[in-house]
Coordinates of C-alpha atoms in Angstrom, one line a residue:
Chain A
M1 CA 0.0 0.0 0.0
S2 CA 2.7 2.5 1.0
G3 CA 4.6 1.5 -2.1
Q4 CA 1.7 2.9 -4.2
R5 CA 1.6 6.0 -2.1
T6 CA 5.2 6.7 -2.9
E7 CA 4.6 6.4 -6.5
S8 CA 1.6 8.7 -6.5
T9 CA 3.6 11.4 -4.7
G10 CA 6.2 11.0 -7.4
S11 CA 3.7 11.9 -10.0
T12 CA 2.4 14.9 -8.1
D13 CA 6.0 16.0 -7.9
S14 CA 6.1 16.9 -11.6
T15 CA 3.4 19.5 -11.2
H16 CA 5.5 21.3 -8.6
S17 CA 8.7 21.2 -10.5
P18 CA 8.8 24.7 -12.0
A19 CA 9.1 26.1 -8.5
A20 CA 11.8 23.6 -7.7
T21 CA 13.9 24.8 -10.6
E22 CA 13.6 28.3 -9.4
V23 CA 14.7 27.2 -5.9
T24 CA 17.7 25.4 -7.5
E25 CA 18.7 28.7 -9.2
A26 CA 18.2 30.6 -6.0
V27 CA 20.4 28.2 -4.1
V28 CA 23.2 28.7 -6.6
G29 CA 22.3 32.3 -6.2
T30 CA 23.5 35.4 -8.0
G31 CA 23.1 37.8 -5.1
L32 CA 26.1 36.8 -2.9
P33 CA 29.5 38.4 -3.2
N34 CA 31.3 36.0 -0.9
A35 CA 30.8 33.4 1.8
A36 CA 29.7 34.4 5.3
S37 CA 32.5 35.7 7.5
I38 CA 33.5 35.0 11.1
P39 CA 32.8 37.9 13.4
T40 CA 36.1 39.2 14.5
S41 CA 36.1 43.0 14.6
V42 CA 34.4 45.7 16.6
G43 CA 32.7 46.6 13.4
T44 CA 30.7 43.4 13.2
W45 CA 29.9 43.7 16.9
I46 CA 28.4 47.1 16.4
S47 CA 26.6 46.0 13.2
D48 CA 25.1 42.9 14.9
G49 CA 23.9 45.0 17.8
W50 CA 22.3 47.5 15.5
I51 CA 20.6 44.8 13.4
T52 CA 19.1 43.2 16.5
T53 CA 18.1 46.6 17.9
R54 CA 16.3 47.4 14.7
R55 CA 14.4 44.2 15.1
N56 CA 13.1 45.4 18.4
L57 CA 12.3 48.8 17.1
I58 CA 10.2 47.3 14.4
K59 CA 8.4 45.3 17.0
I60 CA 7.5 48.5 18.9
K61 CA 6.1 49.9 15.7
R62 CA 4.1 46.7 14.9
V63 CA 2.7 45.8 18.3
P64 CA 0.3 48.6 19.3
D65 CA 0.0 47.3 22.9
I66 CA 3.5 48.2 23.7
L67 CA 3.1 51.7 22.3
V68 CA -0.2 52.3 24.1
F69 CA 1.2 50.9 27.4
T70 CA 4.3 53.0 27.2
T71 CA 2.6 56.3 26.3
L72 CA -0.9 56.2 27.7
Q73 CA -0.2 54.6 31.0
P74 CA 2.4 57.2 32.1
I75 CA -0.1 59.9 31.1
M76 CA -2.8 58.3 33.1
F77 CA -0.5 57.9 36.2
V78 CA 0.6 61.6 36.0
L79 CA -3.0 62.7 35.8
L80 CA -4.4 60.3 38.4
F81 CA -1.7 61.0 41.0
T82 CA -1.5 64.7 40.6
Y83 CA -5.3 65.3 40.6
I84 CA -6.3 62.7 43.2
Y85 CA -3.6 63.0 45.8
S86 CA -2.5 66.6 45.5
G87 CA -5.4 67.6 47.7
V88 CA -4.5 65.0 50.4
I89 CA -0.8 64.9 50.5
T90 CA 0.9 68.2 51.2
I91 CA 4.6 68.7 50.6
P92 CA 5.9 71.6 52.6
G93 CA 7.6 74.2 50.5
S94 CA 6.5 72.6 47.2
S95 CA 3.5 71.0 45.4
Y96 CA 2.6 67.4 45.2
T97 CA 2.9 67.6 41.4
E98 CA 6.5 68.7 41.7
F99 CA 7.1 65.9 44.2
I100 CA 5.4 63.1 42.4
M101 CA 6.9 63.4 38.9
A102 CA 10.3 61.9 39.8
G103 CA 8.4 59.0 41.4
I104 CA 6.3 58.3 38.3
F105 CA 9.4 58.6 36.1
A106 CA 11.2 56.0 38.2
Q107 CA 8.3 53.6 38.5
T108 CA 7.6 53.8 34.7
V109 CA 11.2 53.2 33.5
V110 CA 11.7 50.3 36.0
F111 CA 8.5 48.6 34.7
G112 CA 9.7 49.5 31.1
S113 CA 12.8 47.3 31.7
T114 CA 10.7 44.2 32.3
Y115 CA 10.1 43.9 28.5
S116 CA 13.6 42.5 28.2
G117 CA 12.6 39.7 30.6
S118 CA 9.4 38.7 28.8
A119 CA 10.9 39.2 25.3
M120 CA 13.9 36.9 26.0
A121 CA 11.5 34.3 27.4
Q122 CA 9.3 34.7 24.3
D123 CA 12.2 34.4 21.9
L124 CA 13.2 31.2 23.6
K125 CA 9.7 29.9 23.4
D126 CA 9.4 30.8 19.7
G127 CA 12.8 29.1 18.9
I128 CA 14.3 32.2 17.3
I129 CA 17.1 32.1 19.8
D130 CA 18.2 28.8 18.2
R131 CA 18.3 30.6 14.8
F132 CA 20.5 33.4 16.3
R133 CA 22.8 31.0 18.0
T134 CA 23.6 29.1 14.8
L135 CA 24.4 32.3 13.0
P136 CA 28.0 33.5 13.0
M137 CA 27.0 36.6 14.9
S138 CA 28.4 38.2 18.1
P139 CA 27.0 36.3 21.2
S140 CA 26.1 39.5 23.0
A141 CA 24.2 41.0 20.0
V142 CA 20.7 39.7 20.8
L143 CA 21.0 40.9 24.4
I144 CA 22.3 44.3 23.3
G145 CA 19.5 44.6 20.8
R146 CA 17.0 43.6 23.4
T147 CA 18.2 46.0 26.1
N148 CA 18.5 48.8 23.6
G149 CA 14.9 48.2 22.7
D150 CA 13.9 48.8 26.3
L151 CA 16.0 51.9 26.3
C152 CA 14.1 53.3 23.4
I153 CA 10.7 52.4 24.9
N154 CA 11.8 54.1 28.1
A155 CA 13.1 57.2 26.3
L156 CA 9.8 57.5 24.6
S157 CA 7.9 57.1 27.9
M158 CA 10.1 59.8 29.4
V159 CA 9.3 62.3 26.7
V160 CA 5.6 61.6 27.0
M161 CA 5.6 61.9 30.8
M162 CA 7.7 65.0 30.8
L163 CA 5.4 66.8 28.3
T164 CA 2.3 65.7 30.4
G165 CA 4.1 66.8 33.5
L166 CA 4.9 70.3 32.1
I167 CA 1.2 70.6 31.1
V168 CA 0.0 69.9 34.7
G169 CA 2.5 72.3 36.3
W170 CA 5.7 70.3 36.9
R171 CA 8.9 72.2 36.2
I172 CA 12.6 71.5 36.1
N173 CA 13.9 74.1 38.6
S174 CA 17.6 73.4 38.1
S175 CA 19.7 74.0 35.0
F176 CA 19.2 72.5 31.6
W177 CA 22.2 70.2 32.0
E178 CA 21.1 69.0 35.4
G179 CA 17.8 68.2 33.8
V180 CA 19.5 66.3 31.1
A181 CA 21.6 64.5 33.7
G182 CA 18.4 63.6 35.6
V183 CA 16.8 62.0 32.5
A184 CA 20.1 60.2 31.7
L185 CA 20.3 58.8 35.2
L186 CA 16.8 57.4 35.1
L187 CA 17.4 55.8 31.7
L188 CA 20.8 54.4 32.7
F189 CA 19.4 52.8 35.8
A190 CA 16.5 51.3 33.8
Y191 CA 19.0 50.1 31.1
A192 CA 21.1 48.3 33.7
F193 CA 17.9 46.8 35.2
S194 CA 17.0 45.5 31.7
W195 CA 20.0 43.2 31.8
V196 CA 18.8 41.8 35.2
M197 CA 15.4 41.2 33.7
A198 CA 16.9 39.6 30.6
F199 CA 18.7 37.1 32.8
V200 CA 15.5 36.4 34.7
G201 CA 13.7 35.9 31.4
M202 CA 16.3 33.4 30.1
S203 CA 16.1 31.5 33.4
V204 CA 12.3 31.5 33.9
R205 CA 11.5 30.9 30.2
S206 CA 7.8 31.9 30.5
P207 CA 6.8 35.3 29.4
E208 CA 3.5 35.1 31.4
V209 CA 5.4 34.2 34.6
I210 CA 7.8 37.0 34.1
N211 CA 5.0 39.5 33.7
N212 CA 3.2 38.3 36.8
V213 CA 6.2 38.0 39.0
A214 CA 7.6 41.4 37.8
F215 CA 4.3 42.9 38.8
L216 CA 4.3 41.2 42.2
I217 CA 7.8 42.3 43.0
L218 CA 8.1 45.7 41.4
F219 CA 4.8 47.1 42.6
P220 CA 5.8 46.8 46.3
L221 CA 9.3 47.8 45.5
T222 CA 8.2 51.1 43.8
F223 CA 5.5 51.8 46.4
I224 CA 7.6 51.1 49.6
S225 CA 9.8 54.0 48.6
N226 CA 9.8 57.7 48.6
A227 CA 8.3 57.7 45.1
F228 CA 4.7 58.6 46.0
V229 CA 4.8 59.8 49.5
P230 CA 7.7 61.3 51.6
A231 CA 9.5 58.3 53.3
E232 CA 9.1 60.0 56.8
T233 CA 5.3 59.5 56.6
L234 CA 5.7 55.7 56.3
P235 CA 5.4 53.4 59.4
P236 CA 8.9 52.8 61.0
V237 CA 9.6 49.4 59.4
L238 CA 8.6 50.5 56.0
Q239 CA 10.5 53.7 56.4
T240 CA 13.7 51.8 56.9
I241 CA 13.0 49.6 53.9
A242 CA 12.2 52.7 51.8
E243 CA 15.4 54.4 52.8
Y244 CA 17.6 51.6 51.5
N245 CA 15.3 50.8 48.6
P246 CA 17.3 51.4 45.4
V247 CA 14.2 52.9 43.8
S248 CA 14.2 55.6 46.6
A249 CA 17.8 56.5 45.7
L250 CA 16.8 56.8 42.1
V251 CA 13.8 59.0 42.9
Q252 CA 15.8 61.2 45.3
A253 CA 18.6 61.5 42.7
A254 CA 16.1 62.5 40.0
R255 CA 14.4 65.0 42.4
E256 CA 17.8 66.6 43.2
L257 CA 18.8 66.9 39.5
F258 CA 15.4 68.3 38.5
G259 CA 15.4 70.7 41.4
N260 CA 12.2 69.2 42.8
V261 CA 13.4 68.9 46.4
P262 CA 11.7 71.6 48.5
P263 CA 14.2 73.7 50.5
G264 CA 14.6 72.4 54.0
A265 CA 12.9 69.1 53.3
P266 CA 14.1 66.3 55.6
V267 CA 16.5 63.8 54.0
G268 CA 16.9 60.3 55.3
D269 CA 19.9 59.3 57.5
A270 CA 20.8 56.4 55.3
W271 CA 23.9 56.9 53.1
T272 CA 21.8 55.9 50.1
Q273 CA 19.6 58.9 50.8
Q274 CA 22.5 61.3 51.6
Y275 CA 24.3 60.5 48.3
P276 CA 21.6 59.3 46.0
I277 CA 23.4 60.0 42.7
A278 CA 26.5 58.1 43.8
T279 CA 24.2 55.3 45.0
V280 CA 22.5 55.0 41.7
L281 CA 25.7 55.0 39.8
I282 CA 27.2 52.3 42.0
G283 CA 24.0 50.3 41.6
V284 CA 24.2 50.6 37.8
A285 CA 27.8 49.5 37.8
V286 CA 27.0 46.5 40.0
M287 CA 24.0 45.5 37.9
L288 CA 26.0 45.8 34.6
G289 CA 29.1 44.2 36.0
V290 CA 27.3 41.2 37.3
F291 CA 24.5 40.6 34.9
V292 CA 26.2 41.4 31.5
P293 CA 28.7 38.5 31.9
L294 CA 26.0 36.3 33.4
C295 CA 23.6 37.0 30.6
I296 CA 26.2 36.3 27.9
R297 CA 27.3 33.1 29.7
K298 CA 23.7 32.0 29.8
F299 CA 22.9 33.0 26.3
V300 CA 25.7 30.9 24.7
R301 CA 24.3 27.8 26.4
I302 CA 20.6 28.1 26.1
S303 CA 18.5 26.5 23.5
S304 CA 14.7 26.4 23.0
H305 CA 12.5 23.5 24.0
Chain B
M1 CA 35.0 11.2 1.9
S2 CA 33.1 11.9 5.2
F3 CA 32.1 15.4 5.6
I4 CA 30.3 15.0 8.9
Q5 CA 32.1 12.7 11.3
I6 CA 30.6 11.7 14.6
E7 CA 32.2 9.4 17.2
G8 CA 30.7 8.1 20.4
L9 CA 28.5 11.1 20.9
V10 CA 26.8 11.2 24.3
K11 CA 24.3 13.7 25.6
I12 CA 22.6 13.2 29.0
Y13 CA 19.8 15.4 30.2
R14 CA 19.3 15.5 33.9
P15 CA 15.9 16.9 34.6
K16 CA 15.4 17.9 38.3
G17 CA 13.6 15.2 40.3
A18 CA 13.7 12.7 37.5
D19 CA 16.0 10.0 36.2
P20 CA 18.7 11.2 33.7
V21 CA 17.7 10.8 30.1
H22 CA 20.3 9.4 27.7
A23 CA 19.3 11.5 24.7
L24 CA 22.4 10.3 22.8
D25 CA 24.0 7.2 24.0
G26 CA 27.3 6.8 22.1
V27 CA 26.4 7.5 18.5
D28 CA 28.8 7.0 15.6
L29 CA 27.9 8.5 12.2
D30 CA 29.6 9.4 9.0
V31 CA 28.0 11.4 6.3
R32 CA 29.7 11.6 2.9
Q33 CA 30.1 15.0 1.1
G34 CA 27.2 15.8 -1.2
T35 CA 24.8 13.1 0.2
V36 CA 21.6 13.3 2.1
R37 CA 21.6 11.3 5.3
G38 CA 18.2 10.6 6.8
L39 CA 18.1 10.2 10.6
L40 CA 14.9 8.2 11.2
G41 CA 13.3 7.6 14.5
P42 CA 10.2 8.3 16.7
N43 CA 9.8 11.2 19.0
G44 CA 12.3 11.2 21.8
A45 CA 14.8 9.0 19.9
G46 CA 17.5 11.7 20.0
K47 CA 17.2 13.1 16.6
T48 CA 16.8 16.8 17.6
T49 CA 19.6 16.4 20.2
M50 CA 21.9 15.2 17.5
V51 CA 21.1 18.2 15.3
K52 CA 21.5 20.5 18.3
A53 CA 24.9 19.1 19.1
L54 CA 26.1 19.4 15.5
T55 CA 24.8 22.9 15.1
T56 CA 26.6 24.2 18.2
L57 CA 23.4 24.7 20.2
I58 CA 24.3 22.2 22.9
K59 CA 27.6 20.7 24.2
P60 CA 27.8 16.9 24.1
D61 CA 28.8 15.2 27.3
A62 CA 31.2 12.8 25.6
G63 CA 32.5 11.9 22.1
H64 CA 33.2 14.3 19.4
A65 CA 32.0 15.5 16.1
T66 CA 33.6 17.4 13.2
I67 CA 32.2 19.0 10.1
D68 CA 34.7 19.4 7.2
G69 CA 37.4 18.6 9.8
I70 CA 36.3 21.4 12.2
D71 CA 35.4 20.4 15.7
V72 CA 31.8 21.4 16.6
V73 CA 32.6 22.1 20.2
R74 CA 36.1 23.6 20.3
D75 CA 35.7 25.6 17.1
A76 CA 32.0 26.4 17.2
H77 CA 32.6 29.9 15.8
R78 CA 34.2 28.3 12.7
I79 CA 31.3 25.9 12.3
R80 CA 28.5 28.6 12.3
P81 CA 29.5 30.2 9.0
I82 CA 29.4 26.9 7.1
I83 CA 26.1 25.5 8.3
G84 CA 22.5 26.2 7.7
V85 CA 19.8 25.0 10.2
S86 CA 16.1 24.7 9.9
G87 CA 14.7 23.5 13.1
Q88 CA 11.5 21.6 14.0
Y89 CA 9.8 24.9 14.9
A90 CA 10.1 27.7 12.4
A91 CA 12.6 30.1 14.0
V92 CA 11.1 33.3 12.6
D93 CA 10.3 36.7 14.2
E94 CA 6.5 37.0 14.2
N95 CA 6.6 40.8 14.1
L96 CA 8.9 41.1 11.1
T97 CA 7.7 40.6 7.6
G98 CA 9.0 37.7 5.6
F99 CA 11.4 39.9 3.8
E100 CA 12.7 41.6 7.0
N101 CA 13.2 38.2 8.6
L102 CA 15.4 37.0 5.7
E103 CA 17.3 40.3 5.4
M104 CA 18.1 40.2 9.1
V105 CA 19.6 36.7 8.7
G106 CA 21.7 38.0 5.8
R107 CA 23.0 40.9 7.9
L108 CA 23.8 38.6 10.7
Y109 CA 25.9 36.4 8.3
H110 CA 27.7 39.8 7.6
L111 CA 26.8 39.7 3.9
G112 CA 26.3 43.5 3.8
A113 CA 23.1 45.5 3.4
K114 CA 22.8 45.4 -0.4
A115 CA 23.7 41.8 -0.9
S116 CA 21.4 40.8 2.0
K117 CA 18.4 42.6 0.4
R118 CA 19.2 41.1 -3.1
R119 CA 19.5 37.6 -1.7
A120 CA 16.4 37.9 0.5
Q121 CA 14.4 39.0 -2.6
E122 CA 15.8 36.1 -4.6
L123 CA 14.8 33.6 -2.0
I124 CA 11.3 35.1 -1.4
D125 CA 10.6 34.8 -5.2
A126 CA 12.0 31.3 -5.4
F127 CA 9.9 30.1 -2.5
E128 CA 6.8 31.7 -3.9
L129 CA 6.3 34.2 -1.1
T130 CA 6.5 37.3 -3.2
E131 CA 2.9 38.3 -2.6
A132 CA 3.2 37.9 1.2
Q133 CA 6.7 39.3 1.6
N134 CA 5.7 42.6 3.2
R135 CA 3.2 41.1 5.7
P136 CA 4.3 40.3 9.2
V137 CA 5.0 36.6 9.6
K138 CA 2.4 36.5 12.3
G139 CA -0.3 36.0 9.6
F140 CA 1.6 33.3 7.7
S141 CA 0.4 29.7 7.4
G142 CA 2.6 26.9 8.8
G143 CA 3.9 26.0 5.4
M144 CA 4.8 29.6 4.6
R145 CA 6.7 30.0 8.0
R146 CA 8.6 26.8 7.2
R147 CA 9.6 28.2 3.8
I148 CA 10.8 31.4 5.4
D149 CA 12.8 29.4 7.9
L150 CA 14.3 27.1 5.2
A151 CA 15.2 30.2 3.1
G152 CA 17.0 31.5 6.2
A153 CA 18.8 28.2 6.5
I154 CA 20.2 28.3 3.0
F155 CA 20.7 32.1 2.9
S156 CA 24.4 32.0 2.7
R157 CA 24.5 28.9 0.5
P158 CA 26.1 26.8 3.3
P159 CA 27.8 23.6 2.3
V160 CA 26.1 21.7 5.1
L161 CA 22.4 21.8 5.8
F162 CA 20.6 20.5 8.9
L163 CA 16.9 19.9 8.5
D164 CA 15.1 18.9 11.7
E165 CA 11.8 17.3 10.9
P166 CA 11.2 19.8 8.0
T167 CA 7.6 18.7 7.3
T168 CA 6.3 17.8 10.8
G169 CA 2.9 19.5 11.2
L170 CA 2.5 20.4 7.6
D171 CA -0.6 19.5 5.6
P172 CA 0.0 17.0 2.8
R173 CA 0.1 19.6 0.1
S174 CA 2.7 21.7 1.9
R175 CA 4.7 18.6 2.6
L176 CA 4.9 17.8 -1.1
G177 CA 6.0 21.3 -1.8
M178 CA 8.7 21.1 0.9
W179 CA 10.0 17.8 -0.5
D180 CA 10.4 19.5 -3.9
V181 CA 12.3 22.3 -2.4
I182 CA 14.6 19.9 -0.5
T183 CA 15.1 17.7 -3.5
S184 CA 16.2 20.7 -5.6
L185 CA 18.5 21.9 -2.8
V186 CA 20.4 18.6 -2.6
S187 CA 20.8 18.3 -6.3
E188 CA 23.2 21.2 -5.9
G189 CA 25.7 19.1 -3.9
T190 CA 24.8 20.4 -0.5
T191 CA 25.5 17.8 2.3
V192 CA 22.3 17.3 4.3
L193 CA 21.4 15.7 7.6
L194 CA 17.7 15.3 7.7
T195 CA 15.7 14.0 10.6
T196 CA 12.2 12.7 10.2
Q197 CA 9.7 10.4 11.8
Y198 CA 8.2 9.7 8.4
L199 CA 9.5 6.6 6.7
E200 CA 8.2 7.7 3.4
E201 CA 10.1 11.0 3.7
A202 CA 13.4 9.3 4.5
D203 CA 12.8 6.8 1.6
R204 CA 12.1 9.6 -0.7
L205 CA 14.8 12.2 0.2
A206 CA 17.7 10.4 1.7
D207 CA 20.6 8.5 0.0
D208 CA 21.4 6.7 3.3
I209 CA 19.3 6.2 6.3
S210 CA 20.3 5.8 9.9
V211 CA 17.7 4.4 12.2
I212 CA 17.9 5.8 15.7
D213 CA 16.0 4.8 18.8
G214 CA 16.6 5.5 22.5
G215 CA 19.7 7.5 21.7
K216 CA 21.4 4.6 19.9
L217 CA 21.8 3.9 16.2
I218 CA 20.1 0.6 15.5
A219 CA 20.5 0.3 11.7
E220 CA 22.2 2.0 8.8
G221 CA 22.1 1.6 5.1
T222 CA 20.2 2.6 2.0
A223 CA 16.4 2.2 2.0
D224 CA 16.8 -1.0 -0.1
E225 CA 19.5 -2.4 2.2
L226 CA 17.3 -1.9 5.2
K227 CA 14.4 -3.5 3.5
A228 CA 16.5 -6.4 2.5
Q229 CA 17.5 -6.9 6.2
I230 CA 14.1 -8.0 7.2
G231 CA 13.7 -10.6 4.5
G232 CA 12.4 -10.7 1.0
Q233 CA 8.7 -9.9 0.9
Q234 CA 5.6 -9.4 2.9
I235 CA 2.3 -11.2 2.7
E236 CA -0.6 -9.0 3.6
L237 CA -4.1 -10.3 4.3
T238 CA -7.3 -8.5 5.0
L239 CA -9.9 -10.8 6.6
M240 CA -13.7 -10.4 6.1
D241 CA -14.2 -11.3 9.7
A242 CA -11.8 -10.5 12.6
A243 CA -13.0 -13.6 14.4
D244 CA -10.8 -15.6 12.0
G245 CA -7.8 -13.7 13.1
S246 CA -6.2 -16.3 15.4
V247 CA -6.6 -19.2 12.9
A248 CA -5.2 -17.0 10.0
G249 CA -2.4 -15.8 12.3
E250 CA -1.4 -19.3 13.0
I251 CA -1.2 -20.2 9.3
L252 CA 0.9 -17.1 8.6
R253 CA 3.2 -17.9 11.5
R254 CA 4.0 -21.3 10.1
H255 CA 4.9 -19.9 6.6
G256 CA 6.4 -16.6 7.7
E257 CA 9.8 -15.7 9.2
A258 CA 8.5 -14.0 12.3
Q259 CA 5.4 -13.4 14.3
P260 CA 2.7 -11.9 12.1
H261 CA 1.8 -8.3 12.7
V262 CA -1.8 -7.6 13.4
G263 CA -3.5 -4.3 12.7
G264 CA -6.7 -2.7 11.5
D265 CA -9.2 -4.0 14.1
G266 CA -7.5 -7.4 13.9
R267 CA -8.6 -7.8 10.3
E268 CA -5.2 -6.9 8.7
L269 CA -2.3 -9.4 9.1
S270 CA 1.1 -9.3 7.6
V271 CA 4.3 -11.3 7.8
G272 CA 7.7 -11.4 6.2
V273 CA 8.3 -14.5 4.1
R274 CA 11.3 -16.0 2.1
E275 CA 10.0 -17.5 -1.1
G276 CA 7.2 -15.0 -1.6
P277 CA 5.0 -16.4 -4.4
L278 CA 5.2 -20.0 -3.1
A279 CA 4.4 -19.0 0.4
L280 CA 1.5 -16.9 -0.7
E281 CA 0.1 -19.9 -2.7
R282 CA 0.4 -22.2 0.3
V283 CA -1.1 -19.7 2.7
L284 CA -4.1 -19.0 0.4
G285 CA -4.6 -22.8 0.0
E286 CA -4.7 -23.4 3.8
L287 CA -6.9 -20.4 4.4
N288 CA -9.3 -21.7 1.8
A289 CA -9.3 -25.2 3.4
A290 CA -10.0 -23.6 6.8
G291 CA -13.0 -21.8 5.3
I292 CA -11.6 -18.3 6.0
R293 CA -13.0 -15.6 3.7
L294 CA -10.6 -12.9 2.6
H295 CA -11.4 -9.3 1.7
D296 CA -7.9 -8.8 0.2
A297 CA -4.6 -10.7 -0.1
G298 CA -1.3 -9.8 -1.7
M299 CA 2.4 -9.5 -1.6
R300 CA 4.5 -6.4 -1.3
R301 CA 8.1 -5.3 -0.8
P302 CA 8.7 -4.4 2.8
T303 CA 8.4 -0.7 3.8
L304 CA 10.6 1.1 6.2
D305 CA 7.7 0.8 8.7
D306 CA 8.3 -3.0 8.6
V307 CA 12.0 -2.3 9.2
F308 CA 11.3 -0.2 12.2
L309 CA 8.9 -2.8 13.6
K310 CA 11.4 -5.5 13.2
L311 CA 14.3 -3.6 14.6
T312 CA 12.6 -1.9 17.6
G313 CA 9.6 -4.0 18.2
H314 CA 7.4 -1.0 17.8
S315 CA 6.0 1.0 15.0
A316 CA 7.7 4.3 14.1
G317 CA 4.6 6.4 13.8
G318 CA 2.2 5.3 16.6
E319 CA 1.7 7.8 19.4
E320 CA 1.3 5.1 22.1
E321 CA 4.7 3.6 21.2
Q322 CA 6.3 7.0 21.4
D323 CA 5.2 7.5 25.0
G324 CA 6.8 4.2 25.9
E325 CA 9.9 5.4 24.1
V326 CA 10.5 8.4 26.2
E327 CA 10.3 6.4 29.4
S328 CA 12.8 3.8 28.3

């Protein structure tokens, strides 16, 4: 019986053969100057990083959810917090709007960094990591492209939030360059955190789990901080946590650089609150120093399924 | 001349809280340049593990493998430029268009922007995806995804191509189309290692076939050689009444070379025999004398399915057997 089947497929074959001839021609190919090369130079490293970054930028363009989430949600937060709580929470010497903006910036960019986690997990699930790993490309390129993608999403969110903030009365009271430094510091912290999340994503391997766990961990982390209320107003235990919370350092650093700290406002005793900018920079160095090598080590060993 | 050389390859997976799985248990394999080697086996036999080890995706625990003399573990960076891989699951970016997917592959082979675009277009046209080329892959059918994936695998015209179950999950029409594509690829002298669980596919595409089961090679040869291994011919009977099965089976057992295989609700019986026509005549005579009525009776050359049944004691395609396979 199966002998007959083989014969019948043989006859169907002839109806397909025009395409087959074209494929043969394509395999021989006219469009290739030379064989693929082994990546050796800084040039190919930069090129590979750019190609994978572009891949993630196209994704932002094609998947409307990401764009909506990264632009509308920050606007919603700015409006909700400033209009709902500004009557309840008073910040001596300043307005709640001035106070809250750095907190919303920090929370938004930290959440923006979680895309690297779910996207790496999704890539593993889809099997495209296997494709990348069999190509003669730089082993760090996929991760660089991924974290660059988060950086772009976060930069876009920052622009949207800052414009919304300016409309509702937030101002940068420092100099132009301090303002730039504030934005840069927020994005830098988030970029480093993207590498942490990329590692988590490759370890957990489930985009859904990443999203849920990120939500469960990052919501308390950003709320038990000085982001939305002054840390002094928190109960003692939470106050201690808030003072050493890296998010608090980031928020405090951003407030200082934007000139949003009211004169005479109390500053926590913790070193992390006394020197928030240095704390953030050290945190960034530690995250990158530990997780960039860990991520690359993990990447060259993983395989889907 | 062997182009792919594999000696004593071992890969053991150690899942947490479960017994270690010997996915590859000391496999030796030689593939001559310009030939197609079919790696045939059921799910869980170790086929994908083999492809992953050869394409630098996983490190084997023991043994070694070379492609064109290059060690796949030690010199993985020198292997990647000369191989093309099309995995069991189409490795494409859902959000990129067909064209963008292929262009990206070209750029990551470092072929340059212009050459990558030209080559991507060439492949899109050859694989009859021109109409869909500017739509995100998300909306592609399974067959179209596979074609994009295969186009990515041959993008740089690699001398070695690994195809891991290239037609699994495709409808019959797409499968035929895929076979045509693969046939034309190999006519160009590309060395191919192809895994499949379809006997028909291996028979059709491969020059040589290696049968793998439980991480071990259990047979090797051309399709004809493998068929010859299990004896000359097969007698196949279809009974009118399954109740006659035991009597008919007994008659077949006496004239056959092994226990008859029973299938199709107990109505279909088959057995390998030596002197085919003579044996058939005798079997029919005895069946007639026993008053057993036949729906159909005949003789055929053995298929690879018979080979698999003989070698492993279970069929290659059946789902139930596959489950047993993973456990062993």
